Coordinates of C-alpha atoms (C1' of nucleotides) in Angstrom, one line a residue:
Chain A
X211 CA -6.5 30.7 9.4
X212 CA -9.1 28.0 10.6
X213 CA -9.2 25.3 7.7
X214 CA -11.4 22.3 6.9
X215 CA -10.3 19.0 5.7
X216 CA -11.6 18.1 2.4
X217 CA -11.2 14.2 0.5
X218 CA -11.2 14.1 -3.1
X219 CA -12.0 10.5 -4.6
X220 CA -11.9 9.4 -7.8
X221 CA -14.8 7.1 -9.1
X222 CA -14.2 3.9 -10.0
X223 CA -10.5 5.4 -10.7
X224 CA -8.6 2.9 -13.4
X225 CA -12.1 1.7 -14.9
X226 CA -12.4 6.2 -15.5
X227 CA -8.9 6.2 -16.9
X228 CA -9.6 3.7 -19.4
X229 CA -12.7 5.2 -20.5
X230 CA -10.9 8.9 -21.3
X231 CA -8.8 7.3 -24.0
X232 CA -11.1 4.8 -25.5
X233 CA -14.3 5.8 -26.3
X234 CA -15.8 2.2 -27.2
X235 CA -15.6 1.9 -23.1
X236 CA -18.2 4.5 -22.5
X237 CA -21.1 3.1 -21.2
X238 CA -19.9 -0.4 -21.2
X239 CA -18.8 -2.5 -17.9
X240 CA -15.5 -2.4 -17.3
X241 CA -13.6 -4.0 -15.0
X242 CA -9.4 -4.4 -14.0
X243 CA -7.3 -6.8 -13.0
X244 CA -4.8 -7.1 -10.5
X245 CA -1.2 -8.1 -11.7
X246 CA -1.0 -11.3 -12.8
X247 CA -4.9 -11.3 -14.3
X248 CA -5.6 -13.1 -10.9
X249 CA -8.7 -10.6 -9.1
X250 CA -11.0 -7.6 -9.9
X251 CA -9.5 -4.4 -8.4
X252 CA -11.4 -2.1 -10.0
X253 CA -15.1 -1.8 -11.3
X254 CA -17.3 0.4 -13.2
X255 CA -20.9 1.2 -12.0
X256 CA -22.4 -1.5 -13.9
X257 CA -19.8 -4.0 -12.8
X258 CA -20.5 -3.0 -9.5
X259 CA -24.3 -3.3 -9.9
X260 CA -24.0 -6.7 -10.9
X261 CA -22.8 -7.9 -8.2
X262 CA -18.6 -7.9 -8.5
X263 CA -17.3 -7.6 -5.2
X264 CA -13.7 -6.3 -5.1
X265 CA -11.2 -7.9 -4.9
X266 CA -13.0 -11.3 -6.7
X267 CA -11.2 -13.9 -8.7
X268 CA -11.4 -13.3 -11.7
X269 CA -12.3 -17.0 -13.1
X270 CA -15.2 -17.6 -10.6
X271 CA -16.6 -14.5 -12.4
X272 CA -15.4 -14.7 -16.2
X273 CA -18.5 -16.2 -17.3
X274 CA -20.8 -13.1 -15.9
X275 CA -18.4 -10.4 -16.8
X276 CA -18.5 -12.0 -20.6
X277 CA -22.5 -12.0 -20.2
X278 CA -22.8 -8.6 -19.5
X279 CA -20.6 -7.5 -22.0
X280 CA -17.7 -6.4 -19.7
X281 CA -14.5 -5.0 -21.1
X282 CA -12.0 -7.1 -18.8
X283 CA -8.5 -4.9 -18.5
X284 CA -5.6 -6.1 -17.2
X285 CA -4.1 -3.2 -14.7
X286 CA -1.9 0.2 -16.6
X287 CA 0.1 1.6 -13.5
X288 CA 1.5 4.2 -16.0
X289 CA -1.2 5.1 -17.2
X290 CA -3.2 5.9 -13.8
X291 CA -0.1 7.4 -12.2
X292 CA 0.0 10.0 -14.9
X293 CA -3.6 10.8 -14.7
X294 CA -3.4 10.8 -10.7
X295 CA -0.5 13.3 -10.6
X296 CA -2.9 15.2 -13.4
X297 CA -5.4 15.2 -11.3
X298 CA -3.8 16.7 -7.9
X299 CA -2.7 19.3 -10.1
X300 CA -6.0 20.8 -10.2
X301 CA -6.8 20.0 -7.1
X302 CA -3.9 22.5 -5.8
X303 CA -5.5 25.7 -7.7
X304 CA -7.9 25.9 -4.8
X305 CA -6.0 24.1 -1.9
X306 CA -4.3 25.6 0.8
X307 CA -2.5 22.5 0.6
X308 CA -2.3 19.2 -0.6
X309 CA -1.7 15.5 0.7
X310 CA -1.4 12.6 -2.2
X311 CA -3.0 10.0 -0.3
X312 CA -3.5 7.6 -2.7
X313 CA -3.2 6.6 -6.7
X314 CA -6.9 8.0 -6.8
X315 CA -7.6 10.0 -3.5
X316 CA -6.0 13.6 -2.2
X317 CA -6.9 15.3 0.8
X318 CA -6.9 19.2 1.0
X319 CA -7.1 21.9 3.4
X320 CA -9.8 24.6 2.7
X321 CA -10.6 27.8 4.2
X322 CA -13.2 27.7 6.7
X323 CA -15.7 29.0 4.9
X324 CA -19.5 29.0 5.2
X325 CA -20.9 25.7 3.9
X326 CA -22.2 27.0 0.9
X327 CA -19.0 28.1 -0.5
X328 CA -17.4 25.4 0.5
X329 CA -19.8 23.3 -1.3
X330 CA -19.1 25.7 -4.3
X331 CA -14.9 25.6 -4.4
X332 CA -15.7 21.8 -4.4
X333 CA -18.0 21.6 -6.9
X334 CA -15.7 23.8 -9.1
X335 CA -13.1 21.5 -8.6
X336 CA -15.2 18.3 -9.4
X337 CA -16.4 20.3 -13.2
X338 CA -13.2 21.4 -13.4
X339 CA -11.6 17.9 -13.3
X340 CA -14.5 16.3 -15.2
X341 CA -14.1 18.8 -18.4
X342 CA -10.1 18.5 -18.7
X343 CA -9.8 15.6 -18.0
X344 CA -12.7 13.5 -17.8
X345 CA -12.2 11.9 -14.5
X346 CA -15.7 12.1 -12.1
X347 CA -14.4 13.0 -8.4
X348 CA -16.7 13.2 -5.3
X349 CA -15.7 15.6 -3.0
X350 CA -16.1 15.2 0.6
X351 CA -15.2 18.2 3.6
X352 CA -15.4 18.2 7.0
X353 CA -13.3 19.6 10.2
X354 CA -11.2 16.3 11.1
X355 CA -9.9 13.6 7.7
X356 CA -11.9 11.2 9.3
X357 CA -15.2 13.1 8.7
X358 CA -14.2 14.3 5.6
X359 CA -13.6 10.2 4.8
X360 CA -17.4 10.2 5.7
X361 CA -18.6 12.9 3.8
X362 CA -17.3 11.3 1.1
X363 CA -18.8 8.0 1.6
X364 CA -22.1 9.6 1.8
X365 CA -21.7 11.9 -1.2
X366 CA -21.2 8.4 -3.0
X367 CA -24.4 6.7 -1.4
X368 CA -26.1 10.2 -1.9
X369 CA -25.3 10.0 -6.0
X370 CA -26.5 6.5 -6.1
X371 CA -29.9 6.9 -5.0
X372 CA -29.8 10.1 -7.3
X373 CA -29.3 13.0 -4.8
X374 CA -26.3 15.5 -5.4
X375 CA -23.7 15.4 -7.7
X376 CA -20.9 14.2 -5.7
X377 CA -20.2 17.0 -3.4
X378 CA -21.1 16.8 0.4
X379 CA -20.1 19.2 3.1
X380 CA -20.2 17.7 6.9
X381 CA -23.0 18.8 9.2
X382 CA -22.5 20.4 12.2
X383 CA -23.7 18.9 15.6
X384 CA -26.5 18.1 16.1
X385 CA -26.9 17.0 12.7
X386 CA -23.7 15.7 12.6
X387 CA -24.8 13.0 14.9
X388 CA -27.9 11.8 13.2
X389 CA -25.3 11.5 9.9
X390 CA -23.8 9.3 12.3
X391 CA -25.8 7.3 13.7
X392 CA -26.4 5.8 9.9
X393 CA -22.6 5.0 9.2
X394 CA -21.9 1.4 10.1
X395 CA -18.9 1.4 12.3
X396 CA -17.0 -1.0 9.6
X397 CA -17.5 1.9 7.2
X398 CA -15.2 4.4 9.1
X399 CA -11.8 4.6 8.0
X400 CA -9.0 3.2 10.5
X401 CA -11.9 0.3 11.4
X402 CA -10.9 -2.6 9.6
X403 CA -12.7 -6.1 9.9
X404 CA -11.3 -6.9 13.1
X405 CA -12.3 -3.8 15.6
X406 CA -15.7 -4.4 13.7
X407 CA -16.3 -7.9 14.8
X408 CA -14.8 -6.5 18.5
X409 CA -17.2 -3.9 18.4
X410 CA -20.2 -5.5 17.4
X411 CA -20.0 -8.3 19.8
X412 CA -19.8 -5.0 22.6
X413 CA -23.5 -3.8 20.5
X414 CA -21.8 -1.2 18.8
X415 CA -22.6 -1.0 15.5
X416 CA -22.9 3.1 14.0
X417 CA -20.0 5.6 13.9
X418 CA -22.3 7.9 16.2
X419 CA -22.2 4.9 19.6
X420 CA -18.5 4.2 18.6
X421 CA -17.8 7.8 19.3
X422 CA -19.6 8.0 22.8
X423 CA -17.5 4.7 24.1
X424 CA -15.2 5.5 26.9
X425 CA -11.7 6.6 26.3
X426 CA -10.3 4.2 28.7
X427 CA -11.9 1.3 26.8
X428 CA -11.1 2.2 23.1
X429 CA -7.3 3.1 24.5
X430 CA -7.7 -0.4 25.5
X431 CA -8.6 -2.6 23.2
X432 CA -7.7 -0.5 19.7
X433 CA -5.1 1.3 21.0
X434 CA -4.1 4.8 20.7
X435 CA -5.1 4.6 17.1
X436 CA -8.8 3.8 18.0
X437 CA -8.9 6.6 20.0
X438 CA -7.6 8.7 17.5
X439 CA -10.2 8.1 15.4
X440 CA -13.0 8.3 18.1
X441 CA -11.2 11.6 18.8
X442 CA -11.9 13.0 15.2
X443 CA -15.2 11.6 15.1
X444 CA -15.9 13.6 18.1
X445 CA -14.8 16.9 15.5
X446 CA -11.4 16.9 17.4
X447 CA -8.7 16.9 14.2
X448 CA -5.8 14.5 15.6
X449 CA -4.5 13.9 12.3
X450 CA -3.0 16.5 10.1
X451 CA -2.1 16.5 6.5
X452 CA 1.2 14.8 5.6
X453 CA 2.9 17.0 2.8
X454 CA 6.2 15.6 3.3
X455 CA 6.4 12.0 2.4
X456 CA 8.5 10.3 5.0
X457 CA 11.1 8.1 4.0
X458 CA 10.8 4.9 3.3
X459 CA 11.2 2.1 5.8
X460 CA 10.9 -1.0 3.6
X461 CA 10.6 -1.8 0.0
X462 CA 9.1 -5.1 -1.6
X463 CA 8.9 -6.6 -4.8
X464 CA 7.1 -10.0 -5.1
X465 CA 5.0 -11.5 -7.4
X466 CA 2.9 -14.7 -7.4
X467 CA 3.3 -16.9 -9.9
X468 CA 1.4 -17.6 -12.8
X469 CA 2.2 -21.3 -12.1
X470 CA 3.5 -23.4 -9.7
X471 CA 7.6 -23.6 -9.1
X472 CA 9.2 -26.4 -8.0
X473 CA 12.8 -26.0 -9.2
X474 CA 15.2 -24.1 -6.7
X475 CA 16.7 -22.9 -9.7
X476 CA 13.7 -21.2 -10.8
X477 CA 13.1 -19.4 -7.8
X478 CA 16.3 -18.6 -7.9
X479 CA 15.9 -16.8 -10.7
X480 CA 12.4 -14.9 -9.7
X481 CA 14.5 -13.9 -6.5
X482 CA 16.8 -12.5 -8.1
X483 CA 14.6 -10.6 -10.9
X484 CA 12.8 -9.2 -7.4
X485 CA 16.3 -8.0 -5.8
X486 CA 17.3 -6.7 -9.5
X487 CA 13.9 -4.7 -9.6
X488 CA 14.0 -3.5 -6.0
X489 CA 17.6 -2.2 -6.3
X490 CA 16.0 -0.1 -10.0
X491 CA 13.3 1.5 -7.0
X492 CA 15.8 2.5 -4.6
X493 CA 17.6 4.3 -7.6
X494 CA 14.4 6.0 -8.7
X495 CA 14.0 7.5 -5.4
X496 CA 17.5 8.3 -4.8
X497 CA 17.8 5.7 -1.7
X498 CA 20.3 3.0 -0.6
X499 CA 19.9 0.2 1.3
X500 CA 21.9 -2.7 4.0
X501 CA 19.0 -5.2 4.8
X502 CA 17.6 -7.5 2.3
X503 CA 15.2 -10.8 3.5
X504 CA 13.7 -13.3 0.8
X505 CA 10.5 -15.3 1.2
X506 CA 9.1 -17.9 -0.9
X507 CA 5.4 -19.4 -0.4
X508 CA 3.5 -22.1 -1.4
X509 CA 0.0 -21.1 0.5
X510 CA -2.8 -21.2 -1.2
X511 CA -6.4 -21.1 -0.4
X512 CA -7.4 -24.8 1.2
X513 CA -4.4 -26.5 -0.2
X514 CA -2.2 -28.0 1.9
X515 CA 0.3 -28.8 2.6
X516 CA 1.6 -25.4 2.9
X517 CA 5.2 -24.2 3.1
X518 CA 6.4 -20.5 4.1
X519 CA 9.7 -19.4 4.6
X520 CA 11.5 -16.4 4.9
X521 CA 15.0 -15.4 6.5
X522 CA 16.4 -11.8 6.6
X523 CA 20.2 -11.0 6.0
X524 CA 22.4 -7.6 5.2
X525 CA 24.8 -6.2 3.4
X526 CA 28.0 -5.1 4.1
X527 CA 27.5 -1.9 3.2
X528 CA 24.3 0.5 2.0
X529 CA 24.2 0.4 -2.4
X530 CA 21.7 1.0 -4.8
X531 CA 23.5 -1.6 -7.2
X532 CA 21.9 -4.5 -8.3
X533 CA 24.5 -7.6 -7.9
X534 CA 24.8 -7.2 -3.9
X535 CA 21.2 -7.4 -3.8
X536 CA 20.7 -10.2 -6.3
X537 CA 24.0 -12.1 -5.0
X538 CA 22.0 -12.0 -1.2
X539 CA 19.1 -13.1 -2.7
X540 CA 20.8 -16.1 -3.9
X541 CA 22.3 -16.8 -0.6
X542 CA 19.1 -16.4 1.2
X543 CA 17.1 -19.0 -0.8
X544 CA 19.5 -21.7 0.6
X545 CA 18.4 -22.1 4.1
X546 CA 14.6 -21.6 3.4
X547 CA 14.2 -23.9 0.2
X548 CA 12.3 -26.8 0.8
X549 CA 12.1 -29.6 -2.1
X550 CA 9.3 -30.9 -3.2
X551 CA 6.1 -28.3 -2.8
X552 CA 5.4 -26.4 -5.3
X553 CA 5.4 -22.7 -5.0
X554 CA 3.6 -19.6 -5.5
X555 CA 4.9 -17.0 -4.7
X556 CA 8.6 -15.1 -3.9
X557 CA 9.7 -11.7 -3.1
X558 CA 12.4 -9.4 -1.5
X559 CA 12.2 -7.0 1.0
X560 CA 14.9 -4.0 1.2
X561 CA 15.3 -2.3 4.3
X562 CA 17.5 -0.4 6.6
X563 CA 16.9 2.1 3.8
X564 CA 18.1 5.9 3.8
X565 CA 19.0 8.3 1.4
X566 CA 21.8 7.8 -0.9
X567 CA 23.1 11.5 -0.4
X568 CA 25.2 12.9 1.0
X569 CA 27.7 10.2 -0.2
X570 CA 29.5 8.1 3.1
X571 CA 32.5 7.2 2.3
X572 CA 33.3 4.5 4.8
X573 CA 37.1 5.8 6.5
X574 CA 38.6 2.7 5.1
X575 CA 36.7 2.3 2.3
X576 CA 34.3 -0.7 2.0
X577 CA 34.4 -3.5 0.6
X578 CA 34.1 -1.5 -2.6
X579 CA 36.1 1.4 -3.6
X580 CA 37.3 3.9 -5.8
X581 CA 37.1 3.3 -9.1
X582 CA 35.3 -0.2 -8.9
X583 CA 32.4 1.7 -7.2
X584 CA 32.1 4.3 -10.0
X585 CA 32.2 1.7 -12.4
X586 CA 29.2 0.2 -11.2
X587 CA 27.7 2.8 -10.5
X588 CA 27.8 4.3 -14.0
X589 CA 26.9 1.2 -15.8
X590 CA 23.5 0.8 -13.3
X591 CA 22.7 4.3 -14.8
X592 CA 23.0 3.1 -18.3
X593 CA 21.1 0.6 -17.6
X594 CA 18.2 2.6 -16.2
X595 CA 18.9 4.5 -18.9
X596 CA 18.4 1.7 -21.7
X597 CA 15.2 0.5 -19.3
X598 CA 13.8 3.9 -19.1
X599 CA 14.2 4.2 -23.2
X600 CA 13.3 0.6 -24.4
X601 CA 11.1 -0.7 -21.6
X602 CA 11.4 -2.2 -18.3
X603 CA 13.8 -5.7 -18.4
X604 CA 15.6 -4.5 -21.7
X605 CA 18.8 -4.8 -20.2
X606 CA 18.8 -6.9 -17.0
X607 CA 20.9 -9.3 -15.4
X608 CA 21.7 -12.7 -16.5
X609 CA 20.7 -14.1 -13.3
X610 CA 17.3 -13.6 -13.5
X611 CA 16.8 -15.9 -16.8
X612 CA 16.1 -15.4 -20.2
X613 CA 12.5 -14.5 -20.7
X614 CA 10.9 -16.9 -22.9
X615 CA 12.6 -19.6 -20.6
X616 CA 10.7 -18.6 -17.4
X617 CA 8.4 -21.0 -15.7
X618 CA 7.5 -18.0 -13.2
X619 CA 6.6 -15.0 -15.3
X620 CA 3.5 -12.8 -14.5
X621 CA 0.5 -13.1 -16.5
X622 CA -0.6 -9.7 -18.2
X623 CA -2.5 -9.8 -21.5
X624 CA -5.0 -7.4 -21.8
X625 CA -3.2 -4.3 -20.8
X626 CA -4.0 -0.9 -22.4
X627 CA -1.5 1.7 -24.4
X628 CA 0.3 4.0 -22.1
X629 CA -1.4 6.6 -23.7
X630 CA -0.1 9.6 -21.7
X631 CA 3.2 8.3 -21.3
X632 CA 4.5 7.1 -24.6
X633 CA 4.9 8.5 -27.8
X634 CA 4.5 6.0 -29.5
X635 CA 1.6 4.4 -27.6
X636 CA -0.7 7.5 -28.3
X637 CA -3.7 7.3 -28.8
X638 CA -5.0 7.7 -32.7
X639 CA -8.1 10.0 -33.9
X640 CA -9.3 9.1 -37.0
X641 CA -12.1 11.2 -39.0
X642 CA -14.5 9.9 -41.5
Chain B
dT69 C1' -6.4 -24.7 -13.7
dC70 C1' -7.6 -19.9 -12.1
dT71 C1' -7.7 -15.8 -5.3
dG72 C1' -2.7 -8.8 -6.0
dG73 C1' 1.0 -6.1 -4.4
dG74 C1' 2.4 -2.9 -2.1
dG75 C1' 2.8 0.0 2.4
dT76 C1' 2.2 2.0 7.7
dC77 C1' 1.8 2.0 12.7
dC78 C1' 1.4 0.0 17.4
dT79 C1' 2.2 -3.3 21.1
dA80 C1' 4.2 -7.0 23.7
dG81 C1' 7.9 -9.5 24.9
dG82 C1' 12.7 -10.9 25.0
dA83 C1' 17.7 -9.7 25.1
dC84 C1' 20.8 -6.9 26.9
dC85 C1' 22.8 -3.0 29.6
dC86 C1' 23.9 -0.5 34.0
Chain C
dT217 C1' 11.0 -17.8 51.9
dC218 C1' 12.8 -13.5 50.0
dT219 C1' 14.8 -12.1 44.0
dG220 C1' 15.5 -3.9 41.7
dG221 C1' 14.4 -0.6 38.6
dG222 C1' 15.2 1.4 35.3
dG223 C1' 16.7 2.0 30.2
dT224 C1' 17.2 0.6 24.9
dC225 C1' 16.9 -2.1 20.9
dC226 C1' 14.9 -5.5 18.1
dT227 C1' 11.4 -8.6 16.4
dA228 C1' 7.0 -10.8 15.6
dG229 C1' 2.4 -10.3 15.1
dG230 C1' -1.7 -7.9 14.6
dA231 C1' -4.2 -4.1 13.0
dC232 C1' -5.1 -0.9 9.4
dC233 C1' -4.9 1.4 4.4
dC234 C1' -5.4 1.5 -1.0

DNA sequence: TCTGGGGTCCTAGGACCC
DNA sequence: TCTGGGGTCCTAGGACCC
């Protein structure tokens, strides 16, 4: 059967969210804040209308959001997560099939149908999502993602000068082109800052010129990806759906700090709470891992002097347990600490990852056997167990410091209830 | 004072092998 | 003076995405 690509986006996705479950945001700014309360991530209309870019630090622009009357939020990952998965399940009532792209996009595959039923089946979707569960959606379709991706983008610029309702279905050629030839070549998806500033010094500035460069010269200086793009711009779909999500190569945890650390022993510790957390995500997806590196940071914007470090070192065998991982992370600090800066950040990277079934039993066993092995690995399953139950960092291990006696913890104080998630963090009706 | 935290893919170049 | 021709694997860096 011939199929279309369609994108489904969700406005102004966490700011959305947050509405659903508390009325009293309805028709007020609202905007969300990255972890650690440091920059806007996401933005209602009005937000947006005043100026907010994304992405902004937040204290260059705490005085305006408190003069508009801006509900400030700091970010609910449950929360969205839930809503998202919500979401994509109505989404797959009318998709041949579906691809999770994102916390707050999906593509589909449609039957080629005429445009006006297409432009029905996506309009039925966007009511359909708005009425259960009160999440807007644009929908976007065309014959490559990329176009879709465009559709999209003008369904969005459509609804803001009041056109449409969020729905846009791709022209074909010759039309196609004129649609084009008013898309700025930084707006296509797959051309990022860079190939912009590469193509504009070559006077190419619109999705419709980019398209009609030579092969040889995209190949060239963007790479087989460029052309890729250039490819389905053309109409010619080179990417397809991905509805198996391949396995992870690599697996970070890092946070900045919500203030400077100078102590080795403090990094020490947000090392290890980063190792301790990465090993709980490899669990949760059923994955082990060998390779662990550590970096620590000081960089900062304009403030030198600046010191970055980061060394890589492995296991000697793949586990999902925590102590390996934080013992590494422990070792790892040693070459690359540097006294006297003061840092911002740390993390841990995991790879050399695969997945933790079938079990390998090494020939001669590893360094850990028998009974030690299911020792451990028993008691990491009470603890997600406990931490699953109770709340993240319930039960942890010693090494990564006693709370209240962290100089490296993340700021978060204006989070919202887990309303979908927890039972006891539902939301309450009252009547009067 | 205060600027997120994850990911992926591609290419070039070096080390090493036969 | 002249200095092969493949392979593979790994890493760093650059590009992109949300």
């Amino acid at each position: 059967m011939d199929t279309v690509f369609a994108l489904a986006d969700c406005q102004n996705f966490y700011a959305s969210c947050e509405r659903v479950f508390d009325p009293a945001l309805r028709g007020r700014p609202i905007c969300v804040l990255s972890n650690n309360d440091g920059c806007v991530i996401a933005r209602s209309e009005e937000v947006k209308a005043n100026g907010v870019p994304m992405g902004a630090p937040y204290f260059k622009w705490r005085e305006e959001l408190e003069e508009m009357g801006a509900a400030v939020l700091s970010s609910n990952y449950t929360l969205y997560g839930d809503m998202s998965a919500r979401v994509a399940r109505i989404l797959r009532q009318e998709a041949l099939e579906l691809e999770r792209y994102s916390i707050d996009e999906a593509f589909l595959t449609l039957p080629a149908l005429s445009k006006e039923n297409l432009w029905r089946v996506a309009d039925r979707l966007r009511r359909r999502v708005l009425r259960w569960l009160g999440i807007p959606i644009r929908v976007g379709i065309g014959p490559t993602k990329t176009l879709a991706k465009i559709a999209d983008e003008n369904a969005k610029a459509r609804k803001r000068v009041g056109w449409g309702n969020g729905v846009y279905v791709c022209p074909d050629e010759p039309r196609r082109k004129e649609l084009l030839k008013r898309v700025p070549v930084g707006d296509i998806w797959g051309i990022g800052s860079a190939y912009e500033k590469k193509l504009h010094e070559k006077g190419v500035g619109t999705a419709a010129a980019f398209r009609g460069l030579p092969d040889t010269w995209i190949r060239k200086e963007m790479t087989v990806v460029g052309l890729r793009t250039a490819q389905e711009l053309r109409g010619r779909p080179c990417l397809e759906l991905e509805l198996v999500r391949p396995d992870r190569k690599t697996l970070i945890r890092s946070r900045s700090f919500g203030q400077r650390v100078k102590s080795k022993n403090g990094l020490r510790q947000a090392l290890a709470k980063h190792a301790e957390r990465a090993a709980e995500k490899l669990r949760e997806e059923s994955l082990v891992a060998k390779g662990i590196g550590a970096f620590i940071t000081t960089k900062r914007f304009g403030d030198p002097p600046y010191y970055s470090n980061s060394v890589a070192g492995s296991l000697q065998e793949h586990t999902a347990r925590a102590a390996p991982f934080v013992r590494a992370s422990r070792r790892l600090l040693e070459p690359i600490y540097r006294d006297g800066y003061g840092y911002k950040k740390a993390g841990v990277q995991l790879y050399d990852i695969r997945p933790s079934r079938p079990h390998q039993e090494s020939l001669f066993g590893g360094p850990t056997t028998g009974r030690r092995r299911k020792e451990d690995e028993e008691l990491m399953a009470a603890v997600d167990h406990v931490n699953a139950e109770h709340g993240k960092g319930t039960v942890q291990l010693a090494a990564s410091g006693l709370p209240e006696k962290r100089e490296w913890t993340m700021k978060r104080q204006k989070k919202s209830p887990r309303y979908t998630t927890r039972w006891d963090e539902l939301p309450v009706a009252t009547a009067r």
